[in-house]
PDB file of C-alpha atoms in Angstrom:
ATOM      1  CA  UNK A   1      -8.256 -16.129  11.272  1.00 91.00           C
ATOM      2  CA  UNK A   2      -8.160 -13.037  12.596  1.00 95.00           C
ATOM      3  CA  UNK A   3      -7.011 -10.053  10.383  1.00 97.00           C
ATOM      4  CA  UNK A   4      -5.495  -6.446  10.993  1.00 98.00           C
ATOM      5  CA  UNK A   5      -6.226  -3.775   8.286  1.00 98.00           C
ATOM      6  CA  UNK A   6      -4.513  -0.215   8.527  1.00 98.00           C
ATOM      7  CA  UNK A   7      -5.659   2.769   6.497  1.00 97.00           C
ATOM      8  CA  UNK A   8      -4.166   6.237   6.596  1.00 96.00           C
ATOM      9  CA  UNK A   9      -7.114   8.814   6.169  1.00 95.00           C
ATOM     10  CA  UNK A  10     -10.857   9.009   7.288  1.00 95.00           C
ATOM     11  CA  UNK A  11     -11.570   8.733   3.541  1.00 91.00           C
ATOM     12  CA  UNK A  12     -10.473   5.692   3.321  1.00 93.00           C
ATOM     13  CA  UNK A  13     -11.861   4.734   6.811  1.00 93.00           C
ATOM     14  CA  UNK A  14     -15.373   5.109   5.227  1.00 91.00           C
ATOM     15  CA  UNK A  15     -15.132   3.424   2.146  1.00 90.00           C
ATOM     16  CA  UNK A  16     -14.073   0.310   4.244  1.00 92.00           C
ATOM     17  CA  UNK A  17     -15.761   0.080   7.522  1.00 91.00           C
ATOM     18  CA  UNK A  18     -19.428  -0.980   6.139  1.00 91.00           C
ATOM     19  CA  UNK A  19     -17.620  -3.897   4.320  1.00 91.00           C
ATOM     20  CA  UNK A  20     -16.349  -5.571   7.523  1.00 89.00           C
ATOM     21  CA  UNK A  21     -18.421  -6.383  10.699  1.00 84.00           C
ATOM     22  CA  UNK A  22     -16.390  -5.475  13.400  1.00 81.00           C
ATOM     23  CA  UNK A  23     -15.800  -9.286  14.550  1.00 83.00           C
ATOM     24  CA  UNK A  24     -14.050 -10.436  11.454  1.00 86.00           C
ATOM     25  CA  UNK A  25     -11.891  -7.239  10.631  1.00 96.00           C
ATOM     26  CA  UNK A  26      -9.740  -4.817  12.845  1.00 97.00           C
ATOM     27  CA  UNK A  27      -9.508  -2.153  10.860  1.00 97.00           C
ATOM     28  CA  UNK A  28      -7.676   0.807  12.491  1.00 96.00           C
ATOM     29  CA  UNK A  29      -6.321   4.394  11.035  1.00 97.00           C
ATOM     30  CA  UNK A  30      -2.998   5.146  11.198  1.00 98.00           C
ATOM     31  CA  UNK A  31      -2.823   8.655  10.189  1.00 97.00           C
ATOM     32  CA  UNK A  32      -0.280   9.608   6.808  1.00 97.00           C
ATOM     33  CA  UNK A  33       3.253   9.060   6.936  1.00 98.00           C
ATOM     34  CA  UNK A  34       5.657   6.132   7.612  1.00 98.00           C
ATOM     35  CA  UNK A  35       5.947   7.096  11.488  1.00 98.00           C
ATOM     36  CA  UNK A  36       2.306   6.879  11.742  1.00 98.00           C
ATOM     37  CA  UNK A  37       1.899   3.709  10.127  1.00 98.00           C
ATOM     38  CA  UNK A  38       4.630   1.957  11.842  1.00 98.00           C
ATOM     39  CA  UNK A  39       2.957   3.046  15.169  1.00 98.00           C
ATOM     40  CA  UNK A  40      -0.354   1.331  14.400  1.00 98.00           C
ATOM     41  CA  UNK A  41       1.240  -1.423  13.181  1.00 98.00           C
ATOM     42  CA  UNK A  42       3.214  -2.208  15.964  1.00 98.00           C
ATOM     43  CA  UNK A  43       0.161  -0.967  18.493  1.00 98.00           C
ATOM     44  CA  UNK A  44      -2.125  -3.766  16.440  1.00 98.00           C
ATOM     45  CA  UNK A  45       0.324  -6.441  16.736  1.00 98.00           C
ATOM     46  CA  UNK A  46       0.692  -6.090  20.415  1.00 98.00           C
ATOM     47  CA  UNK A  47      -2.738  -5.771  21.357  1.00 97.00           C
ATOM     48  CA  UNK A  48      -4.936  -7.800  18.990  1.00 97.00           C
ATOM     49  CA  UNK A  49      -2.214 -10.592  17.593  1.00 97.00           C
ATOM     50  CA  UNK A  50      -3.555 -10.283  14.375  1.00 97.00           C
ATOM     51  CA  UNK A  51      -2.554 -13.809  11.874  1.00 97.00           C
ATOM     52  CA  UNK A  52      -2.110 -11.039   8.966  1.00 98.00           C
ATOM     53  CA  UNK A  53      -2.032  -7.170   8.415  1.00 98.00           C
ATOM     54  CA  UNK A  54      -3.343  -5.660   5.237  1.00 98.00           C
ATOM     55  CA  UNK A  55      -2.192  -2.134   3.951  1.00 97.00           C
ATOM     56  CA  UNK A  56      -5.220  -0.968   1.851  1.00 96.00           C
ATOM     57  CA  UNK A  57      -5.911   2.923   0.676  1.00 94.00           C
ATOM     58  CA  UNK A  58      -5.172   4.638  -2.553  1.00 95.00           C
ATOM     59  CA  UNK A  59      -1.847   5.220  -4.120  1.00 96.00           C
ATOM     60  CA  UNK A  60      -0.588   7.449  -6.960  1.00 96.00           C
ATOM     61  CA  UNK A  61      -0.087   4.624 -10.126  1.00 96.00           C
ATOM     62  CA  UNK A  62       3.211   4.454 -12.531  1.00 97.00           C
ATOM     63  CA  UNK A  63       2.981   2.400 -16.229  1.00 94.00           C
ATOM     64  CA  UNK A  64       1.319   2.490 -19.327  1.00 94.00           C
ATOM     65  CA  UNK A  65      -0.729  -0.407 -18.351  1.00 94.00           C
ATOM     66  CA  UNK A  66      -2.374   1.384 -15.071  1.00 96.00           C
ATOM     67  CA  UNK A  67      -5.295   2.860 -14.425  1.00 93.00           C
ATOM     68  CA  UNK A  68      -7.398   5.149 -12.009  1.00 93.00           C
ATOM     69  CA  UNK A  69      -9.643   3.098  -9.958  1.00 92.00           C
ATOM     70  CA  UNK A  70      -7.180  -0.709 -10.896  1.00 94.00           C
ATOM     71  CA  UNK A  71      -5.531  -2.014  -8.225  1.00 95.00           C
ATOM     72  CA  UNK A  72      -1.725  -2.616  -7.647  1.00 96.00           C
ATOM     73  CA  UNK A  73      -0.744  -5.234  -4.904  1.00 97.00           C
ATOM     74  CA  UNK A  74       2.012  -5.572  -2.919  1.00 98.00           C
ATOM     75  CA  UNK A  75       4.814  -8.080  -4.843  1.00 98.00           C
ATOM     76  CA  UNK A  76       7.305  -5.721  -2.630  1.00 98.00           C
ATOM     77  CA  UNK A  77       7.438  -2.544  -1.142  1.00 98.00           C
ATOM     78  CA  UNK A  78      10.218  -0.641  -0.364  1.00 98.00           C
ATOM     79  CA  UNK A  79      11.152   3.369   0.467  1.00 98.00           C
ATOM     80  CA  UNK A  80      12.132   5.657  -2.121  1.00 98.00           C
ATOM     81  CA  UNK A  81      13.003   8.265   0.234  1.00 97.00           C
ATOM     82  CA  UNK A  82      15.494   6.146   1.749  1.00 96.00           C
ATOM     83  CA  UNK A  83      19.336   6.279   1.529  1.00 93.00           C
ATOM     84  CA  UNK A  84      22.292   5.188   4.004  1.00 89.00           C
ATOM     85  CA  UNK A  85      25.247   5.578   1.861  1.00 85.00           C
ATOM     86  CA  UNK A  86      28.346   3.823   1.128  1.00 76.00           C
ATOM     87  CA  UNK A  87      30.705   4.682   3.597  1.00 69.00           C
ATOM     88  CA  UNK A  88      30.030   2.257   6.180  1.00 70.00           C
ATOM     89  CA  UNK A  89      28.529  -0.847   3.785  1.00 75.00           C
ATOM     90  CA  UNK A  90      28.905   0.197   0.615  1.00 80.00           C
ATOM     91  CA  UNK A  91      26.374  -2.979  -0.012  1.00 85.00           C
ATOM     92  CA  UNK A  92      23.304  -1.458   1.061  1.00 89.00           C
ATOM     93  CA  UNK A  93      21.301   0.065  -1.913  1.00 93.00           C
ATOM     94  CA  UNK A  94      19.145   2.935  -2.693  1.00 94.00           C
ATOM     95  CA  UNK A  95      16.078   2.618  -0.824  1.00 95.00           C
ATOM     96  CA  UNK A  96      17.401   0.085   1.747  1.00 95.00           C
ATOM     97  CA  UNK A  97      17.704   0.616   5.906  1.00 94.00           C
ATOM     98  CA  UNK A  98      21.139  -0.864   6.742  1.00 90.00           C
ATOM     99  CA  UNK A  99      20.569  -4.426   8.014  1.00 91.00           C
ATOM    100  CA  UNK A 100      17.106  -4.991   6.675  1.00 95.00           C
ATOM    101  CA  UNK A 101      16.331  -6.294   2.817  1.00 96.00           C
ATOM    102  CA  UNK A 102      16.309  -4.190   0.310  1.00 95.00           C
ATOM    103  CA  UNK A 103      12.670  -4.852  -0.637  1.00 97.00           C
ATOM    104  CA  UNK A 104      10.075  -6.347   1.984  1.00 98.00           C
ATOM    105  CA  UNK A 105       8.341  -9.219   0.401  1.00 98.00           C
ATOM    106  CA  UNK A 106       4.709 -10.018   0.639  1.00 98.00           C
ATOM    107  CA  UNK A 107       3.467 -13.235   2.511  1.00 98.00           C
ATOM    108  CA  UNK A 108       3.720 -15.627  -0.534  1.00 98.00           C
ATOM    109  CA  UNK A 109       0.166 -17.315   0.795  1.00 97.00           C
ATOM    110  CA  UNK A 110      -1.502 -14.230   0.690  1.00 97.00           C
ATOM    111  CA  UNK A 111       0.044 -13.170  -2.535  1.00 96.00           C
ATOM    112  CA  UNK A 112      -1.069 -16.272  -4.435  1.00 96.00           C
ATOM    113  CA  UNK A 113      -4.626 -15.534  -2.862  1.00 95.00           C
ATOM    114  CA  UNK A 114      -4.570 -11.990  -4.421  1.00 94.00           C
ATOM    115  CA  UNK A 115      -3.051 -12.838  -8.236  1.00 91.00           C
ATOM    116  CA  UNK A 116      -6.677 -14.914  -8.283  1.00 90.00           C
ATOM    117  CA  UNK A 117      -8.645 -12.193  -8.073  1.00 84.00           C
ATOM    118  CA  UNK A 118      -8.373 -10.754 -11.623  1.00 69.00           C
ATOM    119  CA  UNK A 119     -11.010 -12.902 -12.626  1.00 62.00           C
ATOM    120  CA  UNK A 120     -13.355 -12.604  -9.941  1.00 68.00           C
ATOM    121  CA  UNK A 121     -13.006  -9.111  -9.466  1.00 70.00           C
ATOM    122  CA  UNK A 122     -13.497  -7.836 -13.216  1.00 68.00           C
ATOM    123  CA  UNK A 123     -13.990  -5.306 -14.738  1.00 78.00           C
ATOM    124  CA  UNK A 124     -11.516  -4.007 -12.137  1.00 85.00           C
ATOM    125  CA  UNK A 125      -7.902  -4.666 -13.334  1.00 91.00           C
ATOM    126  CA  UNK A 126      -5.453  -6.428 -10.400  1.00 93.00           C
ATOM    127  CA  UNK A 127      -1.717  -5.460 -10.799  1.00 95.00           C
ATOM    128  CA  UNK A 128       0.336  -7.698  -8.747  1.00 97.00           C
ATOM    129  CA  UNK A 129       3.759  -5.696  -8.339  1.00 98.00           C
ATOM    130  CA  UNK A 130       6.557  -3.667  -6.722  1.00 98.00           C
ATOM    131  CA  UNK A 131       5.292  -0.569  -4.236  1.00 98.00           C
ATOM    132  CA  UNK A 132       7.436   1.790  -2.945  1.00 98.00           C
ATOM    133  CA  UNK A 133       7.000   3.986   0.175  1.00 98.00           C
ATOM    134  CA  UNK A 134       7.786   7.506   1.438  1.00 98.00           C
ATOM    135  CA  UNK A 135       7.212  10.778   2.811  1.00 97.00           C
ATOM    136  CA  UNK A 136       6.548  12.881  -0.110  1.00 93.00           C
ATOM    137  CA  UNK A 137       2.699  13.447  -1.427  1.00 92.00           C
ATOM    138  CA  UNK A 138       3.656  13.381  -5.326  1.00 92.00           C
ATOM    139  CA  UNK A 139       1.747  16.497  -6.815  1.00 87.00           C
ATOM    140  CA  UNK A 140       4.333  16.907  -9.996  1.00 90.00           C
ATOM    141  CA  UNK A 141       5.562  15.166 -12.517  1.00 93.00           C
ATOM    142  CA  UNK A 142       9.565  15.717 -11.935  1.00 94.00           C
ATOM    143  CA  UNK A 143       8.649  14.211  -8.399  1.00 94.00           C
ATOM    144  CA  UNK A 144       7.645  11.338 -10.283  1.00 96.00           C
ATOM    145  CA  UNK A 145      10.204  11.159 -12.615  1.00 96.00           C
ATOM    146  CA  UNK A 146      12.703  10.613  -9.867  1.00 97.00           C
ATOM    147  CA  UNK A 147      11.060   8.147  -8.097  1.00 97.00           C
ATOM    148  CA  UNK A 148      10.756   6.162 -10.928  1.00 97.00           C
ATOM    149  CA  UNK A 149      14.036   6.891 -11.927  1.00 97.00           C
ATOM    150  CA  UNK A 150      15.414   4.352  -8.692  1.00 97.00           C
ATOM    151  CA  UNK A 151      12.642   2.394  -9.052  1.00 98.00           C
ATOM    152  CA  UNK A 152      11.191   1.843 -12.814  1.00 97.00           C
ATOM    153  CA  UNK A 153       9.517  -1.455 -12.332  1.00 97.00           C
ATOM    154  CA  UNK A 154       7.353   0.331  -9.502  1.00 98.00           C
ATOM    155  CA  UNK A 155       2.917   0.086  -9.944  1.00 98.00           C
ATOM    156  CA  UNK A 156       2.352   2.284  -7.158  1.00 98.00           C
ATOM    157  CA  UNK A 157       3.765   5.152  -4.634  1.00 98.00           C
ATOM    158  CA  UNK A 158       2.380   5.477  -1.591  1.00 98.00           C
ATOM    159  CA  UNK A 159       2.921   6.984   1.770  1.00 97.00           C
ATOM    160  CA  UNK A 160       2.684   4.182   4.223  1.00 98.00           C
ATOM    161  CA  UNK A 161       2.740   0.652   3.129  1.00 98.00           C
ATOM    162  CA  UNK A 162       6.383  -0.311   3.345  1.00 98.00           C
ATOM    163  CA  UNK A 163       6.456   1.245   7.190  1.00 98.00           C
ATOM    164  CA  UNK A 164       3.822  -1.396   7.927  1.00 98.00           C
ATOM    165  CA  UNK A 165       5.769  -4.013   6.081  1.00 98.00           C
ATOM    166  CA  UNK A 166       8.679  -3.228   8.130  1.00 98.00           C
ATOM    167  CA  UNK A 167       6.749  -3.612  11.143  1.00 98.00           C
ATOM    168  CA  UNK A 168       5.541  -6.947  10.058  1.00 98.00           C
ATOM    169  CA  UNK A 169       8.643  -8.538   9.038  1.00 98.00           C
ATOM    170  CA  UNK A 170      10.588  -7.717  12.392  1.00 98.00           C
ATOM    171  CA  UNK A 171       7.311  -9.516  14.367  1.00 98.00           C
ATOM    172  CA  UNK A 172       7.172 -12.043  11.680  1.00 98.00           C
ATOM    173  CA  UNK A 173       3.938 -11.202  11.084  1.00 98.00           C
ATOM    174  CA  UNK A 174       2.242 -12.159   7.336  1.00 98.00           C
ATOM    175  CA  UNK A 175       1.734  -9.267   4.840  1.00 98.00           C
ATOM    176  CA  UNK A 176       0.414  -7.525   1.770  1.00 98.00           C
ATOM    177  CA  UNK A 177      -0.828  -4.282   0.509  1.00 98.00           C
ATOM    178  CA  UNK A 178      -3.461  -3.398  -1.783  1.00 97.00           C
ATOM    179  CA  UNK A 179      -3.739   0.298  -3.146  1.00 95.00           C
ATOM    180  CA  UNK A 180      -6.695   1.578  -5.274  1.00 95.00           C
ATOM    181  CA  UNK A 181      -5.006   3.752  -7.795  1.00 95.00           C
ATOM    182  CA  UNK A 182      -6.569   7.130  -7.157  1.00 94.00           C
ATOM    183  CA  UNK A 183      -4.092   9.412  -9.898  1.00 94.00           C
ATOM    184  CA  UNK A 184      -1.306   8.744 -12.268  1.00 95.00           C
ATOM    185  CA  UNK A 185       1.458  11.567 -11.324  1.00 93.00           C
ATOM    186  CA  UNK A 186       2.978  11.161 -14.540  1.00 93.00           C
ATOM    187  CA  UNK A 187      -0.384  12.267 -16.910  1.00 92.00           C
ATOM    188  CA  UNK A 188      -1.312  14.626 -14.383  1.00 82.00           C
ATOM    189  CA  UNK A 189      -0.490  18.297 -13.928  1.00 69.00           C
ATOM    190  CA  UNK A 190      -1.944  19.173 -10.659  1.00 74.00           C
ATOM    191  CA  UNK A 191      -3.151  16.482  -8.734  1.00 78.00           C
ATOM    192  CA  UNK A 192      -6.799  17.128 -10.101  1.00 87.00           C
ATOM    193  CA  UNK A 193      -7.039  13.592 -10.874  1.00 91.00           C
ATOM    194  CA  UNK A 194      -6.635  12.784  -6.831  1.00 90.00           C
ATOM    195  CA  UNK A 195      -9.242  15.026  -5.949  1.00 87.00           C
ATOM    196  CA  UNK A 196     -11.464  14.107  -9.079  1.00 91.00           C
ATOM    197  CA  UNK A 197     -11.153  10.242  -7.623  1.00 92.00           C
ATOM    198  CA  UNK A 198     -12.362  11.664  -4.159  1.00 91.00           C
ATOM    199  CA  UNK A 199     -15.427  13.576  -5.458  1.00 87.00           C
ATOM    200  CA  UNK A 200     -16.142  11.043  -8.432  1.00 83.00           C
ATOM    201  CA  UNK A 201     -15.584   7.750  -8.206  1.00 79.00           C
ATOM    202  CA  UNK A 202     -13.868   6.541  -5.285  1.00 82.00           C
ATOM    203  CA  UNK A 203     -17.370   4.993  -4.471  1.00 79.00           C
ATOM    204  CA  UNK A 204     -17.139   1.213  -4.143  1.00 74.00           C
ATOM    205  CA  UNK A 205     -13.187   0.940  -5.464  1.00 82.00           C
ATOM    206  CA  UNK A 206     -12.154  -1.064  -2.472  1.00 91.00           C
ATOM    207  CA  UNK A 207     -14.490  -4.130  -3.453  1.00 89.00           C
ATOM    208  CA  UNK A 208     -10.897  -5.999  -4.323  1.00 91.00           C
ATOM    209  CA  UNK A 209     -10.222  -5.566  -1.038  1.00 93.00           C
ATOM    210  CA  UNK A 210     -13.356  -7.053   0.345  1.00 92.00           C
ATOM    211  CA  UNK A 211     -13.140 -10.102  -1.833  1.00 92.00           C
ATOM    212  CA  UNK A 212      -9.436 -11.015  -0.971  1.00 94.00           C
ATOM    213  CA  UNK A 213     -10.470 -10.611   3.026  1.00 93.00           C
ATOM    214  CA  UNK A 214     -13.657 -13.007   1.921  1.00 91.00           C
ATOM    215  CA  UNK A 215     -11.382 -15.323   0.190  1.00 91.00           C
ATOM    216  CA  UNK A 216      -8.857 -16.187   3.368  1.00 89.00           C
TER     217      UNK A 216
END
């Protein structure tokens, strides 16, 4: 099988690239941002052919049941910085690109692969769910707030994973994202728990990652 991985920052680059050899994984930065991601995406899928693409970084995390350091995967991702109206089809929702779903869904393989992993992967906690995607780093709670205000059921925010989905599902390409939650916008005032995660403890939090890619 052979697998695509995207990233957004060199931070993340580092924590993954001694997990993979180079044969088994292409794992490429994208850069942050939905443009950015799409890009690679698209890039990877034309010149490698990859059977699947996996989203992995950190996200900021939304419930009382997460965690800095658990990790959410993808159920669905969608944008929360997307709207298209009513006037022309006043069916498309909040968060929705006219004439795509309203939600990307993961590859239901690889999604049964990943809601295994609680067990094997403990003490970390695995939170199969709902990710949404935009252009916004969220530094403040109101942020937050509306965010989660279209989309309650949401486990993580990030800036790049439904781009990538998007990508995948017009090449019909198998997908899922995993995001180590790094900060919880909601119990944080300034962000100091994303930098704390950096400088602390970001050490070793994509092993759920590794042992889903070991598990295909």
């Amino acid at each position: 099988m052979k697998i695509g991985m995207i990233v957004a920052m060199d931070k993340e680059l580092q924590q993954l690239r001694p997990l993979f050899p180079e044969d088994k994984v292409i794992l490429q930065k994208s850069g942050i941002g939905k443009v950015n991601a799409a890009i690679q995406a698209i890039e990877m899928i034309r010149q490698y052919k990859p059977d699947v693409i996996i989203s992995s970084g950190c996200a900021g995390g939304n419930g009382d049941d997460i965690n800095v350091q658990d990790v959410v995967v993808s159920t669905q991702l969608a944008y929360h910085d997307v709207y298209c109206g009513t006037a022309i089809d006043d069916s498309t929702v909040y968060g929705q690109v006219q004439g795509l779903p309203a939600r990307f869904d993961a590859d239901p393989h690889l999604l049964e692969i990943a809601r295994s992993l609680s067990l094997s992967t403990a003490p970390i906690h695995v939170h199969p769910g709902l990710i949404v995607t935009g252009d916004w780093f969220v530094d403040s709670k109101d942020k937050m707030r509306e965010i989660i205000g279209h989309f309650p059921e949401a486990k993580a925010v990030d800036m790049e994973s439904a781009a990538i989905a998007q990508a995948c599902y017009l090449n019909k390409v198998p997908f899922i994202s995993f995001r180590v939650i790094s900060d919880i916008p909601l119990r944080d005032t300034d962000a100091s728990m994303y930098h704390d995660f950096w400088n602390t403890i970001a050490e070793n939090s994509f092993h759920v990652t590794k042992t889903f890619i070991e598990s295909l």
